[in-house]
């Protein structure tokens, strides 16, 4: 079951995808209410039964699927990410090696909800960075108790030259205008076992030509979802729940950097495709 957030005539709304191309409006429902309900799928069905409004997906203006949920990210959860970061960083190679093996994962703050870019919005590359990449990631949707209730698609946009120069520059490499995109849908109710069968694919297009393509599998994520969520909720509270990106397993070749107007398409089988255009910020 897939839900989305979209621009309604009087403000943001939540909808549920019915069939392939229709979205039913879920009235005044909130994401927190859905995430924290005893059975989110039943709750969504109940809300959909009460609605009389549905519209074609093609007419929707998608919004990022977050209301008051902060976005956090896990790092170095794939072998591929560890190797690439050790190569890019002369000063901090051993940090990445250690965190990949350590019991405690790397977790960092990524975005406030109102700063998250939705499907078809513009993601940013910093004007003071020379080496910019998208990071296509599965995003866990967590309720206020830290339970995984759904999954969405995330793009953890990153400036590799800034991160590589000094690990203490990580927040500047990772948190800036347009650095986080989510959407278009939240897949509700799939188990971790099901999610681990999904593929993550990326295509980057420039002037009508594909300039990069890559694929990995959710099964390659080293840590379990409950382990990642458990660390995020340690000594921490998220009254509306939270989103947790699970790290990247696709790294473009070192000579690749994003450019203004590039189109980034991230597909996760089981969820859908998140499409964004790159802009210099
Ligand atoms: O350690 C830096 C960031 C790691 C990251 O974002 C990832 O592995 O996806
Ligand atoms: Mg990342």
Short mmCIF file of N, CA and C and ligand atoms in Angstrom, two decimals, residues 74-77 81 85 96 106 108 135 137 156 158 163 170 174 247-248, ligand 1:
data_model
loop_
_atom_site.label_atom_id
_atom_site.label_comp_id
_atom_site.label_asym_id
_atom_site.label_seq_id
_atom_site.Cartn_x
_atom_site.Cartn_y
_atom_site.Cartn_z
N UNK A 74 22.07 7.28 7.96
CA UNK A 74 23.15 6.37 8.37
C UNK A 74 24.20 6.39 7.27
N UNK A 75 25.46 6.17 7.65
CA UNK A 75 26.53 6.19 6.65
C UNK A 75 27.40 4.95 6.76
N UNK A 76 28.11 4.67 5.65
CA UNK A 76 29.07 3.57 5.59
C UNK A 76 28.41 2.24 6.02
N UNK A 77 27.27 1.98 5.42
CA UNK A 77 26.53 0.74 5.71
C UNK A 77 26.71 -0.29 4.59
N UNK A 81 30.49 1.86 -0.08
CA UNK A 81 30.58 3.23 0.46
C UNK A 81 31.85 3.37 1.29
N UNK A 85 34.94 6.03 0.33
CA UNK A 85 35.26 7.12 1.26
C UNK A 85 36.69 7.01 1.74
N UNK A 96 36.44 5.60 8.42
CA UNK A 96 35.39 4.89 7.68
C UNK A 96 35.51 3.39 7.90
N UNK A 106 27.36 4.95 12.08
CA UNK A 106 27.42 6.39 11.85
C UNK A 106 25.99 6.87 11.60
N UNK A 108 23.82 10.66 11.21
CA UNK A 108 23.95 12.13 11.21
C UNK A 108 22.62 12.77 10.84
N UNK A 135 23.23 10.42 -3.66
CA UNK A 135 23.35 9.13 -2.98
C UNK A 135 21.95 8.52 -2.90
N UNK A 137 19.24 6.15 -1.72
CA UNK A 137 19.18 5.36 -0.49
C UNK A 137 17.74 4.95 -0.15
N UNK A 156 20.53 11.43 -0.67
CA UNK A 156 21.42 12.10 0.28
C UNK A 156 22.50 12.83 -0.52
N UNK A 158 25.49 14.93 -1.81
CA UNK A 158 26.75 15.08 -1.06
C UNK A 158 27.82 15.76 -1.90
N UNK A 163 33.70 16.77 1.91
CA UNK A 163 33.79 15.67 2.89
C UNK A 163 35.19 15.07 2.89
N UNK A 170 31.86 17.28 7.34
CA UNK A 170 30.71 16.47 6.91
C UNK A 170 29.38 17.24 6.89
N UNK A 174 26.96 17.71 3.55
CA UNK A 174 25.72 16.94 3.56
C UNK A 174 24.45 17.75 3.81
N UNK A 247 21.95 4.72 3.92
CA UNK A 247 23.30 4.69 3.34
C UNK A 247 23.26 4.33 1.86
N UNK A 248 24.37 4.66 1.20
CA UNK A 248 24.43 4.41 -0.25
C UNK A 248 25.34 3.24 -0.58
O1 LIG B 1 30.54 9.09 6.25
C1 LIG B 1 30.01 9.85 5.53
C2 LIG B 1 28.68 9.74 4.93
C3 LIG B 1 28.30 8.35 4.54
C4 LIG B 1 27.05 8.27 3.74
O2 LIG B 1 26.30 9.22 3.57
C5 LIG B 1 26.68 6.98 3.12
O3 LIG B 1 27.41 5.99 3.27
O4 LIG B 1 25.64 6.93 2.47
#
